[in-house]
């Protein structure tokens, strides 16, 4: 009986020692594994963060370079002969806009009814020869025909989807595609609180203030991107060297262009 008890006690001691040995053996391995896992996780986080930061900086620089290119494109346009000629006081389309009606309000109303929206040059409302504004309407039609093709060719070589000519009073006197903003007034009309109206007002105020000391100051104002009909839109505006008009170009889907994925 005593021998059996000693044998059982020795067996329990043996099991205890084996358990202690296993614990002492596994514990360092577990600690090493945890340290390795922590180190590996930290390295992966740092690598991922570094990669995402690099991608972010690259994309940011792409956007900056792209918008600088668009700014230069707008600046080249406002300095072009086309912009200067189409804004001329005597033979320009901007001046002819006022002759579309007996008053500027009538001219805006007639302009909004004149073309099929989005068509560019398809007239839906003709003016009879006996009308008081027939001569003015014909003058605008002929000048529109003279310059419209040139603006279309200019648009084909750019990422813009429309070009607007705006007089000093805020009237949209020309638009390539004659969308809803054509013929409206950006200071008093329905687009005054729109991103287009805000961009025009910001540009006008900036030019007015800075040209008190520098007559050649010609900034390009770029609006924030806003969602219009489910797509990102930005407006770029500048004043022509003719100084009688402001030019606004709409960049539709600019971010998609520079950041396709």
Tab-separated table of C-alpha atoms in Angstrom:
chain	number	residue	atom	x	y	z
A	1	UNK	CA	0.000	0.000	0.000
A	2	UNK	CA	2.774	2.405	0.942
A	3	UNK	CA	4.700	1.464	-2.204
A	4	UNK	CA	1.640	2.119	-4.329
A	5	UNK	CA	1.166	5.524	-2.741
A	6	UNK	CA	4.768	6.477	-3.426
A	7	UNK	CA	4.412	5.344	-7.006
A	8	UNK	CA	1.302	7.486	-7.482
A	9	UNK	CA	2.988	10.465	-5.848
A	10	UNK	CA	6.000	10.079	-8.107
A	11	UNK	CA	3.746	9.868	-11.144
A	12	UNK	CA	1.950	13.094	-10.175
A	13	UNK	CA	5.309	14.757	-9.614
A	14	UNK	CA	6.444	13.523	-13.018
A	15	UNK	CA	3.331	14.959	-14.660
A	16	UNK	CA	3.804	18.234	-12.832
A	17	UNK	CA	7.423	18.450	-13.947
A	18	UNK	CA	6.477	17.641	-17.535
A	19	UNK	CA	3.776	20.304	-17.467
A	20	UNK	CA	6.185	22.824	-15.999
A	21	UNK	CA	8.754	21.903	-18.641
A	22	UNK	CA	6.185	22.366	-21.409
A	23	UNK	CA	5.102	25.706	-19.976
A	24	UNK	CA	8.693	26.848	-19.668
A	25	UNK	CA	9.396	25.682	-23.218
A	26	UNK	CA	6.278	27.126	-24.881
A	27	UNK	CA	6.281	30.463	-23.072
A	28	UNK	CA	9.465	31.807	-24.741
A	29	UNK	CA	8.269	30.546	-28.109
A	30	UNK	CA	4.903	32.227	-27.563
A	31	UNK	CA	6.553	35.492	-26.534
A	32	UNK	CA	8.874	35.356	-29.534
A	33	UNK	CA	5.929	34.625	-31.848
A	34	UNK	CA	3.922	37.521	-30.399
A	35	UNK	CA	6.869	39.873	-30.747
A	36	UNK	CA	7.410	38.748	-34.324
A	37	UNK	CA	3.701	39.164	-35.097
A	38	UNK	CA	3.690	42.646	-33.586
A	39	UNK	CA	6.818	43.616	-35.493
A	40	UNK	CA	5.447	42.186	-38.745
A	41	UNK	CA	2.088	43.933	-38.239
A	42	UNK	CA	3.829	47.221	-37.508
A	43	UNK	CA	5.971	46.851	-40.624
A	44	UNK	CA	2.906	46.101	-42.741
A	45	UNK	CA	1.095	49.131	-41.322
A	46	UNK	CA	4.086	51.360	-41.982
A	47	UNK	CA	4.469	49.984	-45.508
A	48	UNK	CA	0.757	50.402	-46.215
A	49	UNK	CA	0.764	53.920	-44.793
A	50	UNK	CA	3.866	54.799	-46.783
A	51	UNK	CA	2.341	53.393	-49.978
A	52	UNK	CA	-0.980	55.193	-49.487
A	53	UNK	CA	0.833	58.432	-48.679
A	54	UNK	CA	2.910	58.063	-51.827
A	55	UNK	CA	-0.207	57.372	-53.929
A	56	UNK	CA	-1.978	60.328	-52.326
A	57	UNK	CA	0.919	62.691	-52.991
A	58	UNK	CA	1.256	61.431	-56.568
A	59	UNK	CA	-2.450	61.890	-57.279
A	60	UNK	CA	-2.419	65.273	-55.596
A	61	UNK	CA	0.453	66.396	-57.785
A	62	UNK	CA	-1.322	65.036	-60.857
A	63	UNK	CA	-4.391	67.098	-60.021
A	64	UNK	CA	-2.289	70.210	-59.371
A	65	UNK	CA	-0.383	69.771	-62.637
A	66	UNK	CA	-3.603	69.101	-64.524
A	67	UNK	CA	-5.344	72.196	-63.159
A	68	UNK	CA	-2.260	74.310	-63.878
A	69	UNK	CA	-2.417	73.014	-67.456
A	70	UNK	CA	-6.108	73.955	-67.676
A	71	UNK	CA	-5.318	77.361	-66.208
A	72	UNK	CA	-2.643	77.910	-68.851
A	73	UNK	CA	-5.087	76.747	-71.509
A	74	UNK	CA	-7.666	79.298	-70.382
A	75	UNK	CA	-5.028	82.017	-70.218
A	76	UNK	CA	-3.910	81.198	-73.746
A	77	UNK	CA	-7.485	81.439	-74.920
A	78	UNK	CA	-8.248	84.819	-73.339
A	79	UNK	CA	-5.130	86.176	-75.030
A	80	UNK	CA	-6.057	84.735	-78.410
A	81	UNK	CA	-7.177	86.660	-81.475
A	82	UNK	CA	-10.455	84.742	-81.407
A	83	UNK	CA	-11.332	86.017	-77.940
A	84	UNK	CA	-10.275	89.539	-78.827
A	85	UNK	CA	-12.255	89.599	-82.078
A	86	UNK	CA	-15.419	88.038	-80.694
A	87	UNK	CA	-15.430	90.593	-77.886
A	88	UNK	CA	-14.917	93.594	-80.141
A	89	UNK	CA	-17.167	96.541	-79.412
A	90	UNK	CA	-18.213	97.060	-83.016
A	91	UNK	CA	-17.920	93.660	-84.695
A	92	UNK	CA	-18.048	91.326	-81.722
A	93	UNK	CA	-20.744	88.905	-80.734
A	94	UNK	CA	-20.826	90.292	-77.198
A	95	UNK	CA	-21.935	93.711	-78.367
A	96	UNK	CA	-24.440	92.201	-80.820
A	97	UNK	CA	-26.176	90.414	-77.948
A	98	UNK	CA	-27.735	93.679	-76.774
A	99	UNK	CA	-29.405	94.158	-80.172
A	100	UNK	CA	-31.436	90.980	-79.737
A	101	UNK	CA	-34.082	93.089	-77.992
A	102	UNK	CA	-35.236	96.668	-77.520
A	103	UNK	CA	-33.851	96.429	-73.962
A	104	UNK	CA	-31.336	94.200	-72.267
A	105	UNK	CA	-34.164	92.321	-70.552
A	106	UNK	CA	-35.783	91.668	-73.926
A	107	UNK	CA	-32.413	90.618	-75.341
A	108	UNK	CA	-31.937	88.057	-72.561
A	109	UNK	CA	-35.453	86.698	-73.000
A	110	UNK	CA	-35.036	86.412	-76.764
A	111	UNK	CA	-31.663	84.711	-76.371
A	112	UNK	CA	-33.122	82.097	-74.025
A	113	UNK	CA	-35.871	81.321	-76.534
A	114	UNK	CA	-33.750	81.555	-79.665
A	115	UNK	CA	-31.871	78.230	-79.684
A	116	UNK	CA	-32.713	74.636	-78.913
A	117	UNK	CA	-30.940	73.945	-75.579
A	118	UNK	CA	-27.828	71.835	-76.046
A	119	UNK	CA	-27.872	72.145	-79.844
A	120	UNK	CA	-25.269	74.840	-80.264
A	121	UNK	CA	-26.662	76.614	-83.316
A	122	UNK	CA	-30.133	75.231	-84.076
A	123	UNK	CA	-32.639	78.074	-83.993
A	124	UNK	CA	-36.122	77.296	-82.692
A	125	UNK	CA	-37.507	80.861	-82.711
A	126	UNK	CA	-37.123	82.948	-85.853
A	127	UNK	CA	-37.713	86.693	-86.114
A	128	UNK	CA	-39.931	88.108	-88.851
A	129	UNK	CA	-38.499	90.870	-91.098
A	130	UNK	CA	-41.111	93.369	-89.909
A	131	UNK	CA	-40.005	92.949	-86.288
A	132	UNK	CA	-38.278	95.858	-84.542
A	133	UNK	CA	-35.395	93.600	-83.590
A	134	UNK	CA	-34.993	91.856	-86.948
A	135	UNK	CA	-31.800	93.742	-87.849
A	136	UNK	CA	-30.304	93.068	-84.443
A	137	UNK	CA	-31.268	89.418	-84.618
A	138	UNK	CA	-29.708	89.046	-88.068
A	139	UNK	CA	-26.551	90.790	-86.906
A	140	UNK	CA	-26.210	88.351	-84.016
A	141	UNK	CA	-26.901	85.412	-86.342
A	142	UNK	CA	-24.179	86.445	-88.795
A	143	UNK	CA	-21.611	87.088	-86.065
A	144	UNK	CA	-22.551	83.844	-84.358
A	145	UNK	CA	-21.976	82.026	-87.642
A	146	UNK	CA	-18.596	83.746	-88.030
A	147	UNK	CA	-17.233	82.681	-84.645
A	148	UNK	CA	-19.172	79.585	-83.645
A	149	UNK	CA	-17.179	77.146	-85.786
A	150	UNK	CA	-13.920	78.495	-84.338
A	151	UNK	CA	-15.154	77.935	-80.788
A	152	UNK	CA	-16.203	74.404	-81.684
A	153	UNK	CA	-12.726	73.661	-83.035
A	154	UNK	CA	-11.202	75.145	-79.898
A	155	UNK	CA	-13.417	72.958	-77.750
A	156	UNK	CA	-12.387	69.794	-79.607
A	157	UNK	CA	-8.777	70.351	-78.561
A	158	UNK	CA	-9.572	70.770	-74.873
A	159	UNK	CA	-11.070	68.909	-71.922
A	160	UNK	CA	-13.745	71.560	-71.536
A	161	UNK	CA	-17.342	70.909	-72.465
A	162	UNK	CA	-18.527	74.496	-72.932
A	163	UNK	CA	-17.221	78.028	-73.345
A	164	UNK	CA	-19.176	81.098	-72.271
A	165	UNK	CA	-18.676	84.767	-73.126
A	166	UNK	CA	-19.986	87.039	-70.386
A	167	UNK	CA	-20.174	90.825	-70.627
A	168	UNK	CA	-19.180	93.165	-67.819
A	169	UNK	CA	-22.778	93.288	-66.587
A	170	UNK	CA	-22.911	89.524	-66.127
A	171	UNK	CA	-24.962	88.616	-69.222
A	172	UNK	CA	-24.050	85.273	-70.795
A	173	UNK	CA	-23.889	86.556	-74.360
A	174	UNK	CA	-22.571	83.385	-75.989
A	175	UNK	CA	-22.404	79.701	-75.171
A	176	UNK	CA	-21.229	76.967	-77.491
A	177	UNK	CA	-24.060	74.578	-76.654
A	178	UNK	CA	-26.691	77.069	-75.490
A	179	UNK	CA	-27.485	75.315	-72.241
A	180	UNK	CA	-29.870	76.758	-69.668
A	181	UNK	CA	-27.333	79.353	-68.514
A	182	UNK	CA	-27.168	81.007	-71.961
A	183	UNK	CA	-28.853	84.420	-72.001
A	184	UNK	CA	-29.107	84.650	-68.226
A	185	UNK	CA	-27.519	87.261	-65.987
A	186	UNK	CA	-25.063	85.853	-63.465
A	187	UNK	CA	-25.489	88.760	-61.050
A	188	UNK	CA	-29.277	88.959	-60.922
A	189	UNK	CA	-30.653	85.837	-62.596
A	190	UNK	CA	-31.326	82.291	-61.478
A	191	UNK	CA	-27.634	81.365	-61.575
A	192	UNK	CA	-26.435	84.152	-59.278
A	193	UNK	CA	-26.123	81.763	-56.318
A	194	UNK	CA	-24.976	78.851	-58.463
A	195	UNK	CA	-21.293	77.863	-58.642
A	196	UNK	CA	-21.115	79.638	-62.027
A	197	UNK	CA	-22.526	82.851	-60.568
A	198	UNK	CA	-20.211	82.641	-57.568
A	199	UNK	CA	-17.196	82.103	-59.835
A	200	UNK	CA	-18.117	85.082	-62.018
A	201	UNK	CA	-18.700	87.363	-59.046
A	202	UNK	CA	-15.404	86.312	-57.450
A	203	UNK	CA	-13.540	86.937	-60.710
A	204	UNK	CA	-15.196	90.307	-61.313
A	205	UNK	CA	-14.459	91.547	-57.780
A	206	UNK	CA	-10.870	90.304	-57.941
A	207	UNK	CA	-10.164	91.944	-61.288
A	208	UNK	CA	-11.821	95.217	-60.220
A	209	UNK	CA	-9.748	95.408	-57.041
A	210	UNK	CA	-6.368	94.356	-58.446
A	211	UNK	CA	-6.549	96.428	-61.627
A	212	UNK	CA	-6.632	99.586	-59.563
A	213	UNK	CA	-2.875	99.153	-59.256
A	214	UNK	CA	-2.112	96.780	-62.150
A	215	UNK	CA	-4.029	97.208	-65.402
A	216	UNK	CA	-2.543	94.037	-66.875
A	217	UNK	CA	-3.568	91.788	-63.988
A	218	UNK	CA	-5.410	88.790	-65.463
A	219	UNK	CA	-6.191	86.003	-63.002
A	220	UNK	CA	-7.819	82.662	-63.674
A	221	UNK	CA	-10.396	81.786	-61.049
A	222	UNK	CA	-11.189	78.102	-60.563
A	223	UNK	CA	-14.334	77.089	-58.742
A	224	UNK	CA	-14.721	74.220	-56.330
A	225	UNK	CA	-15.848	70.964	-57.868
A	226	UNK	CA	-19.588	70.548	-57.560
A	227	UNK	CA	-21.874	67.706	-58.549
A	228	UNK	CA	-24.165	68.566	-61.461
A	229	UNK	CA	-26.408	65.856	-62.861
A	230	UNK	CA	-24.293	63.241	-61.117
A	231	UNK	CA	-20.950	64.455	-62.504
A	232	UNK	CA	-18.126	66.576	-61.130
A	233	UNK	CA	-18.063	70.080	-62.612
A	234	UNK	CA	-15.582	72.926	-62.223
A	235	UNK	CA	-15.729	76.393	-63.774
A	236	UNK	CA	-12.628	78.297	-64.859
A	237	UNK	CA	-13.020	82.015	-65.512
A	238	UNK	CA	-10.777	84.809	-66.759
A	239	UNK	CA	-11.138	88.237	-68.316
A	240	UNK	CA	-10.232	88.666	-71.947
A	241	UNK	CA	-7.474	91.069	-72.903
A	242	UNK	CA	-10.213	92.969	-74.730
A	243	UNK	CA	-11.362	93.814	-71.159
A	244	UNK	CA	-14.973	93.921	-72.320
A	245	UNK	CA	-15.831	90.324	-71.512
A	246	UNK	CA	-15.237	87.576	-69.052
A	247	UNK	CA	-14.715	84.051	-70.317
A	248	UNK	CA	-15.900	80.993	-68.436
A	249	UNK	CA	-15.088	77.433	-69.400
A	250	UNK	CA	-16.745	74.418	-67.845
A	251	UNK	CA	-14.677	71.341	-67.151
A	252	UNK	CA	-17.052	68.394	-66.903
A	253	UNK	CA	-15.559	65.320	-65.270
A	254	UNK	CA	-12.096	66.831	-64.802
A	255	UNK	CA	-11.327	64.495	-61.912
A	256	UNK	CA	-12.309	61.501	-64.029
A	257	UNK	CA	-9.954	62.705	-66.724
A	258	UNK	CA	-6.950	63.119	-64.463
A	259	UNK	CA	-7.784	60.268	-62.080
A	260	UNK	CA	-9.438	57.563	-64.187
A	261	UNK	CA	-9.120	54.970	-61.405
